[in-house]
CSV table of C-alpha atoms in Angstrom, one decimal:
chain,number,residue,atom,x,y,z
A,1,UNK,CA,11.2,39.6,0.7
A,2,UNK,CA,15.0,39.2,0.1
A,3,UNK,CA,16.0,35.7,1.3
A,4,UNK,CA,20.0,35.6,0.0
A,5,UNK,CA,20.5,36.0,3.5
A,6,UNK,CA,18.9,32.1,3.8
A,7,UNK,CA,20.0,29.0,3.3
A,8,UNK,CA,18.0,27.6,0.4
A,9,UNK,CA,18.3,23.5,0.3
A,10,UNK,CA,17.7,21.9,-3.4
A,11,UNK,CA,16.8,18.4,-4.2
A,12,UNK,CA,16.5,16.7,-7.5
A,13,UNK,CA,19.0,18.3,-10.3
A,14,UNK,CA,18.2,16.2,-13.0
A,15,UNK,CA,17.7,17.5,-16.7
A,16,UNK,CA,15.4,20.6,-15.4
A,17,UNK,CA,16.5,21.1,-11.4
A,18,UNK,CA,20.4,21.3,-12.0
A,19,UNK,CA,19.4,24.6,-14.3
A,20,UNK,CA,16.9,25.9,-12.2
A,21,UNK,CA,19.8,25.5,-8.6
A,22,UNK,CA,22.2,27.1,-11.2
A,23,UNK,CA,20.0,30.4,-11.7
A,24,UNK,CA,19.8,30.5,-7.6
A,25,UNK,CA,23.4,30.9,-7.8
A,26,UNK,CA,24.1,33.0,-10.1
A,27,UNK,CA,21.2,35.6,-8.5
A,28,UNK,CA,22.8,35.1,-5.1
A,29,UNK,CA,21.5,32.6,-3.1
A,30,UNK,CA,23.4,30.1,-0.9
A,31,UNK,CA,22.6,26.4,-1.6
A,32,UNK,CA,22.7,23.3,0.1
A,33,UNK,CA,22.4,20.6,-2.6
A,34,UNK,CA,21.2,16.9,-2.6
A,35,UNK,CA,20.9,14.4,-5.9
A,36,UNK,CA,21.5,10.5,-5.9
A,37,UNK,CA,23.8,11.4,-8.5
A,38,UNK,CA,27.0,12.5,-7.4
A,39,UNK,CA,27.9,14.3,-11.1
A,40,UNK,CA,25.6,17.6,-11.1
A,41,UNK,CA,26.3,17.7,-6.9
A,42,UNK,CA,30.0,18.0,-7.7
A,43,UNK,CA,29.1,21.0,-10.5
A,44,UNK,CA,27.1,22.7,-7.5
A,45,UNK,CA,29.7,22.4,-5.1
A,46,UNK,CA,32.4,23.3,-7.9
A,47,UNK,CA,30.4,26.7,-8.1
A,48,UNK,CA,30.7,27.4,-4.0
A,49,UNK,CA,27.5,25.4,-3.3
A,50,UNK,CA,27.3,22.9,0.2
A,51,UNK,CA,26.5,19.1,-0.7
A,52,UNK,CA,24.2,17.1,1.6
A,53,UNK,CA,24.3,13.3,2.5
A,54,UNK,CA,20.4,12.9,2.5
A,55,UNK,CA,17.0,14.9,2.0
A,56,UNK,CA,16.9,15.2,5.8
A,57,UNK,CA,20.3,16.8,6.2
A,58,UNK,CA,19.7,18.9,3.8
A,59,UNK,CA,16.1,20.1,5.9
A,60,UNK,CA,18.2,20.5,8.7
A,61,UNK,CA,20.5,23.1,7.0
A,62,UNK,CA,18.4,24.9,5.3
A,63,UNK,CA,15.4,27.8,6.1
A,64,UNK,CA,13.7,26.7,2.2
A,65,UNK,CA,13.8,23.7,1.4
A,66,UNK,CA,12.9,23.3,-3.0
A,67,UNK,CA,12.3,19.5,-4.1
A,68,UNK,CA,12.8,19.0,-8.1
A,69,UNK,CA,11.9,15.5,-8.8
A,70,UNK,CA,10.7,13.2,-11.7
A,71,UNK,CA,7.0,11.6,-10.6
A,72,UNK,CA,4.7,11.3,-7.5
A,73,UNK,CA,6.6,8.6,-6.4
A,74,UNK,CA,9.8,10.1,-5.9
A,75,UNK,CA,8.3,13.3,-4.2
A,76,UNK,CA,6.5,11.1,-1.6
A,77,UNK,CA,9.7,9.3,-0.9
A,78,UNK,CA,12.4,12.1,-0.6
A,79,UNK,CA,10.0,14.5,1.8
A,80,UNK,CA,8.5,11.7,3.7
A,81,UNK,CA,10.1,8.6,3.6
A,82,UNK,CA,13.2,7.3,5.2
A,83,UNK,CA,16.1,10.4,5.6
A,84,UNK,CA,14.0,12.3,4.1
A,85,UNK,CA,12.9,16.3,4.7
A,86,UNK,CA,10.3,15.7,7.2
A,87,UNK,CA,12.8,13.9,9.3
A,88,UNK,CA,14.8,17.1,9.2
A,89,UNK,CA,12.4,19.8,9.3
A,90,UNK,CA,11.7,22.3,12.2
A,91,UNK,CA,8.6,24.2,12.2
A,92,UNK,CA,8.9,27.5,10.5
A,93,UNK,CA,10.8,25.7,7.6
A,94,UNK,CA,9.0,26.3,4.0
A,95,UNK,CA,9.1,23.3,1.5
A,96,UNK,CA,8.4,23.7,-1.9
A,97,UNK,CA,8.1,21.1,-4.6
A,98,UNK,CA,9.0,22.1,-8.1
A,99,UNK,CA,7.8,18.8,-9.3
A,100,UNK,CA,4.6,17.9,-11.6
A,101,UNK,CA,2.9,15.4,-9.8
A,102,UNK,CA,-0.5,14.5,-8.8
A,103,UNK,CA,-2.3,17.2,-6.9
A,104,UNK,CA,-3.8,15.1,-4.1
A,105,UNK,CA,0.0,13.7,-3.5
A,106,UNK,CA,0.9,17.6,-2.8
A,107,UNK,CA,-2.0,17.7,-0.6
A,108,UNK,CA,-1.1,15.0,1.5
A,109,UNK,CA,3.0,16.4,1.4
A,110,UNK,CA,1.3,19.8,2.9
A,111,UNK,CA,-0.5,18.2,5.5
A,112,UNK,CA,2.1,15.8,7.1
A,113,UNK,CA,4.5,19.2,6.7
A,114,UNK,CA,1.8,21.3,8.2
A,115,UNK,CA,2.2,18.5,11.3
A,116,UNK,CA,5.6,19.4,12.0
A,117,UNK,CA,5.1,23.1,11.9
A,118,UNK,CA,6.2,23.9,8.6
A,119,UNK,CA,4.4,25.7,5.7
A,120,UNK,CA,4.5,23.6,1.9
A,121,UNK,CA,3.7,25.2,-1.5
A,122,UNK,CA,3.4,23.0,-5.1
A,123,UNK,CA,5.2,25.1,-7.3
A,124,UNK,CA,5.6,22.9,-10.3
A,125,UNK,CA,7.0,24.7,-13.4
A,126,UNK,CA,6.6,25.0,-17.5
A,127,UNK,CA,9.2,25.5,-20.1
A,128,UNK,CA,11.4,22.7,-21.0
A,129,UNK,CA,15.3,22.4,-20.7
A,130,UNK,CA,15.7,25.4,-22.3
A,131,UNK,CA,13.6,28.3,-20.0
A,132,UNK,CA,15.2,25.9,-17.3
A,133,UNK,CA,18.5,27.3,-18.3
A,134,UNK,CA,18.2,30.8,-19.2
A,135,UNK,CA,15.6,31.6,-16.2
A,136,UNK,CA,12.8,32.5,-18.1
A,137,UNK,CA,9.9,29.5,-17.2
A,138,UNK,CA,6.8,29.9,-16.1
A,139,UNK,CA,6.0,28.7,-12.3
A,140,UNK,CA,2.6,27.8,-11.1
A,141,UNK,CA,2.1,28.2,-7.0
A,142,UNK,CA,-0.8,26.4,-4.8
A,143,UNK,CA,-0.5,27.4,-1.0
A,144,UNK,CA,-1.1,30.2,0.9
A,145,UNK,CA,-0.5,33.8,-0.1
A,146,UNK,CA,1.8,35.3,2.6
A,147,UNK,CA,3.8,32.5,2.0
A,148,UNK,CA,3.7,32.5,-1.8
A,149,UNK,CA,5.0,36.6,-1.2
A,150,UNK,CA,7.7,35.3,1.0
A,151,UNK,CA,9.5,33.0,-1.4
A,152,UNK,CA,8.6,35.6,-4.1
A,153,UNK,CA,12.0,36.5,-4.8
A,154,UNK,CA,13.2,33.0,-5.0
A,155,UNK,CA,10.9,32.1,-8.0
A,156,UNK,CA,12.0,35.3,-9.9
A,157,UNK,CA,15.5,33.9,-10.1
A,158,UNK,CA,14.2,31.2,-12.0
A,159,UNK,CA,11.0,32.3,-14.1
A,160,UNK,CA,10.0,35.1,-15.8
A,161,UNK,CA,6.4,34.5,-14.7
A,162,UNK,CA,5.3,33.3,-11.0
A,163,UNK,CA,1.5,33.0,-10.5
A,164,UNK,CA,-0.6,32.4,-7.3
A,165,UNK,CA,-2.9,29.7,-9.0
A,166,UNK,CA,-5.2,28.9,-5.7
A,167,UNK,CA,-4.3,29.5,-1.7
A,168,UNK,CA,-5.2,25.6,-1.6
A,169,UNK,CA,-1.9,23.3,-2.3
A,170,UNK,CA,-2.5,21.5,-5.6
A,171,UNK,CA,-3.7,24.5,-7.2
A,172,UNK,CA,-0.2,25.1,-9.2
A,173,UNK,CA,-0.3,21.5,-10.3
A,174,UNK,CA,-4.1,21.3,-11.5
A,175,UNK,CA,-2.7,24.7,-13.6
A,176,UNK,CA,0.7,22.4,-14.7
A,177,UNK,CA,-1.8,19.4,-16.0
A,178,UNK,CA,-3.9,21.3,-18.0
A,179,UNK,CA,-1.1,23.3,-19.3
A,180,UNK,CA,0.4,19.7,-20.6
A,181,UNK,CA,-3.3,18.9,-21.9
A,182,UNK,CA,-2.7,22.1,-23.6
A,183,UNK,CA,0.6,21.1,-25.2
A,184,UNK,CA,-0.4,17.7,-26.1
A,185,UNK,CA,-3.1,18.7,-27.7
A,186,UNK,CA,-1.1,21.6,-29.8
A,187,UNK,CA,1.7,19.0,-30.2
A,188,UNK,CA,-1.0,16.4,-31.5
A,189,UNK,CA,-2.9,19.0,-34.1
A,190,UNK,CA,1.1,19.9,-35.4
A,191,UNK,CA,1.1,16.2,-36.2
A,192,UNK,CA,-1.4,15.8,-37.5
A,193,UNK,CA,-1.9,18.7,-40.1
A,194,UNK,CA,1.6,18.4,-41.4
A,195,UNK,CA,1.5,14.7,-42.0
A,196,UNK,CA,-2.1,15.7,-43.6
A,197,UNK,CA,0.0,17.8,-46.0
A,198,UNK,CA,2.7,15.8,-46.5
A,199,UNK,CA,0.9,13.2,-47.6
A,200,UNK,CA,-1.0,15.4,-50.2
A,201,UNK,CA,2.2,16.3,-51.5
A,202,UNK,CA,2.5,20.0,-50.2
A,203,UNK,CA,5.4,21.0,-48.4
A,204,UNK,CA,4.9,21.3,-44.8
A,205,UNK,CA,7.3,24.2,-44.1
A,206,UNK,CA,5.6,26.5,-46.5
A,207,UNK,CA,2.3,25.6,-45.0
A,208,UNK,CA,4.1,26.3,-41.7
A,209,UNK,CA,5.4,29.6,-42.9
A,210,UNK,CA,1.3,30.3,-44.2
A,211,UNK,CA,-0.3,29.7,-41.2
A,212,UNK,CA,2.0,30.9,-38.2
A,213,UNK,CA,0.8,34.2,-37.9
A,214,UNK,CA,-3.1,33.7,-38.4
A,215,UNK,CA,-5.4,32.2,-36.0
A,216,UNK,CA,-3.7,28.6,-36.4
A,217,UNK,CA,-0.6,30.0,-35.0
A,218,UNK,CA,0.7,28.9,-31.3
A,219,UNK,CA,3.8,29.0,-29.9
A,220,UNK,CA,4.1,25.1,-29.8
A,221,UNK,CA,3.8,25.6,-33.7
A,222,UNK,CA,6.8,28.2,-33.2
A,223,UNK,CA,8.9,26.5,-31.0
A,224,UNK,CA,8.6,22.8,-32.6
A,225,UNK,CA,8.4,22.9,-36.5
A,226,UNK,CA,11.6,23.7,-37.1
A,227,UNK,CA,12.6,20.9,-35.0
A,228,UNK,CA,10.3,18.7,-36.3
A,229,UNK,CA,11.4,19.7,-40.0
A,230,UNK,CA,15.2,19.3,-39.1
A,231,UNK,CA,14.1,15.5,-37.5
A,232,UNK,CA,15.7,17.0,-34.1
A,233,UNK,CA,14.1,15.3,-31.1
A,234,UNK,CA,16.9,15.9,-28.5
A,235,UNK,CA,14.4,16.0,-25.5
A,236,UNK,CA,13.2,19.4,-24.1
A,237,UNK,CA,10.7,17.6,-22.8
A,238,UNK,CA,10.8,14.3,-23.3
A,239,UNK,CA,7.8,11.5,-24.5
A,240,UNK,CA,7.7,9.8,-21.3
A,241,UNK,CA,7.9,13.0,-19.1
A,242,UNK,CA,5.3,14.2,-20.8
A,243,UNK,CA,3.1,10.9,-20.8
A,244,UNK,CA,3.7,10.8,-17.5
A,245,UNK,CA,1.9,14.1,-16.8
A,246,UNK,CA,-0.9,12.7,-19.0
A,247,UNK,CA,-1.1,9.8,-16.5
A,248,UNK,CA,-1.6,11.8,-14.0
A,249,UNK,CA,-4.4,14.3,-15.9
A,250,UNK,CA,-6.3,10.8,-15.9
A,251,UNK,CA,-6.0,10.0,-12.4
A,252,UNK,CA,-7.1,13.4,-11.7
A,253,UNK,CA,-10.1,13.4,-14.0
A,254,UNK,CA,-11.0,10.2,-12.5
A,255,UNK,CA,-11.6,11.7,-9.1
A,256,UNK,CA,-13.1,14.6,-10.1
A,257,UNK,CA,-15.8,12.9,-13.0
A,258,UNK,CA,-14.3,15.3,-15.7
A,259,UNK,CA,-14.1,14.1,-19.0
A,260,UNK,CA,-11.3,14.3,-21.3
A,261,UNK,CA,-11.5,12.0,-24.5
A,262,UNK,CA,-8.7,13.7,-26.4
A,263,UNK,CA,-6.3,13.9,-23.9
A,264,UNK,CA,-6.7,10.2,-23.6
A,265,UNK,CA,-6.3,9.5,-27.4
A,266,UNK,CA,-2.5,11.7,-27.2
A,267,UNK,CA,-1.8,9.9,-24.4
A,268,UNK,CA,-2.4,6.5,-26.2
A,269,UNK,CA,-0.4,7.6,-29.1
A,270,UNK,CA,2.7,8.5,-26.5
A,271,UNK,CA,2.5,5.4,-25.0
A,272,UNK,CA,2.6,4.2,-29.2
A,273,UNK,CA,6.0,5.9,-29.5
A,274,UNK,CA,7.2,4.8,-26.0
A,275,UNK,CA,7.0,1.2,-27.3
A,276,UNK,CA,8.8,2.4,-30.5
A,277,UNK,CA,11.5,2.9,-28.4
A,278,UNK,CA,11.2,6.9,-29.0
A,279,UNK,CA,10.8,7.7,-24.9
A,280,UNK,CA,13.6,10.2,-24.9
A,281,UNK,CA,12.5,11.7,-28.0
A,282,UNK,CA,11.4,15.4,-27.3
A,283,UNK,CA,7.5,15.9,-27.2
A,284,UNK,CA,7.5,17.1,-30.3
A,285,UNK,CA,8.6,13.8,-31.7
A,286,UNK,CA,4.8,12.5,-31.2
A,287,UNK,CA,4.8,13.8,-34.9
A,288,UNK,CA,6.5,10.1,-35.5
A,289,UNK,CA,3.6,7.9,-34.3
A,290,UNK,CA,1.4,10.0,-37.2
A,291,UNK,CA,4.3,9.7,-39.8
A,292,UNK,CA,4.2,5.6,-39.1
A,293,UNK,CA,0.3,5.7,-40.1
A,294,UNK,CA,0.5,7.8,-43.0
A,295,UNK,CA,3.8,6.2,-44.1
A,296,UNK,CA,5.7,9.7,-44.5
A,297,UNK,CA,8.2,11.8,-43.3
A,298,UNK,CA,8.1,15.5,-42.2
A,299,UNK,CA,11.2,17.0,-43.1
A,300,UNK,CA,13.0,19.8,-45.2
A,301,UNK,CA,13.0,19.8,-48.9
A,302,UNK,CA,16.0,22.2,-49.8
């Protein structure tokens, strides 16, 4: 289905929403825009976009309404607390929340939509800054199918890849928190090996350059080393986005009696560097909490 004949409303354009409400434009689509902050509203609106004064105004101006947010918190708030999207909806409307949060929070977002007639899909994405801004992320979808196919179109103008996880909201965001037990775990094991060789005195970028095409290779290895070597942790994905996410992979794992002892060890170690005062470090700057225990430093030699 085509929908650039539809007004699509956008809320939340922080470091990864402004991006994604960027690529709507540019394939076509006619936004009405809402953020607290009046800076990235004023870019929109600069590019031909409509601002809102609230969440609900922009529900009631819009036929899709995307929410972008930080945490769980902020979701609940801005679709169902006060001005928000549920004051503003009319049924037919389809909300979708970009945001990672916890699954049993998107559940309880589809059901008090579902009471006002409207349809909700968690559609929470992978990628970092950068796929943020040239289109190409990776978008995991829990709701129903027809409705998934209908807002098809829309999630091609942001990802390259847009995957029905489950017809049952909180599908896409179980898929979102074990792809961040994924990445902390890759991010960890990076760490870890290359502080290993540091500290027996081998350079790390030539073990790097040994091992990235056999079976140790990943494209966490590809994508961070050469950030890690050049001591660049400009977030992506920042620490305490990402320990955030591992906050909520305990919460879930605590309602469902699954056990995960690594992901609770990274998650300690993030919470390490958060204290260090490294919270808007990228991800990859985890390496840092290793470093401090080994007393070294990963970085180039020539």
């Amino acid at each position: 289905m085509d929908n650039k004949n539809k007004k699509i409303g956008f809320i939340g354009m922080g470091v990864m929403g402004k991006p994604m409400a960027k690529n709507l434009v540019k394939n076509g689509y006619s936004l009405v825009v809402f953020d607290v902050k009046p800076e990235p509203v004023a870019e929109l609106v600069a590019l031909g976009q409509e601002s809102a004064a609230s969440p609900a105004e922009v529900a009631k101006r819009s036929d899709i309404i995307i929410t972008m947010l930080p945490n769980t918190p902020h979701v609940i708030s801005v679709i169902s607390g006060p001005n928000g999207v549920l004051e503003g909806v009319t049924p037919g409307k389809i909300i979708i929340d970009m945001s990672s949060v916890s699954p049993v929070a998107s559940k309880d977002m589809a059901a008090l939509a579902a009471e006002k007639g409207c349809e909700f899909l968690d559609a929470p994405v992978s990628g970092g800054e950068p796929k943020a801004i040239d289109g190409t992320m990776s978008i995991m979808i829990g709701g129903k199918k027809e409705v998934y196919e209908s807002v098809l179109d829309i999630f091609k103008a942001m990802g390259d890849s847009a995957v029905l996880i489950g017809e049952e909201v909180g599908a896409g965001n179980i898929c979102k928190l074990a792809n961040q037990i994924m990445v902390a775990m890759h991010l960890a094991a990076v760490s870890e090996a290359m502080v290993f060789a540091e500290k027996a005195g081998v350079d790390p970028e030539k073990v790097y350059q040994a091992i990235r095409g056999g079976l140790a290779g990943s494209t966490v290895l590809d994508a961070k080393m050469d950030r890690i070597l050049d001591r660049n942790f400009k977030p992506g994905g920042p620490i305490w986005m990402h320990t955030k996410d591992l906050i909520n992979v305990r919460d879930a794992a605590l309602q469902i009696d699954a056990p995960i002892p690594m992901t609770t060890q990274i998650l300690e170690a993030m919470k390490a560097c958060k204290c260090d005062g490294k919270s808007f470090d990228d991800h990859c700057g985890i390496v840092q909490y290793w470093e401090k225990l080994a007393n070294v430093t990963i970085k180039r030699r020539s």
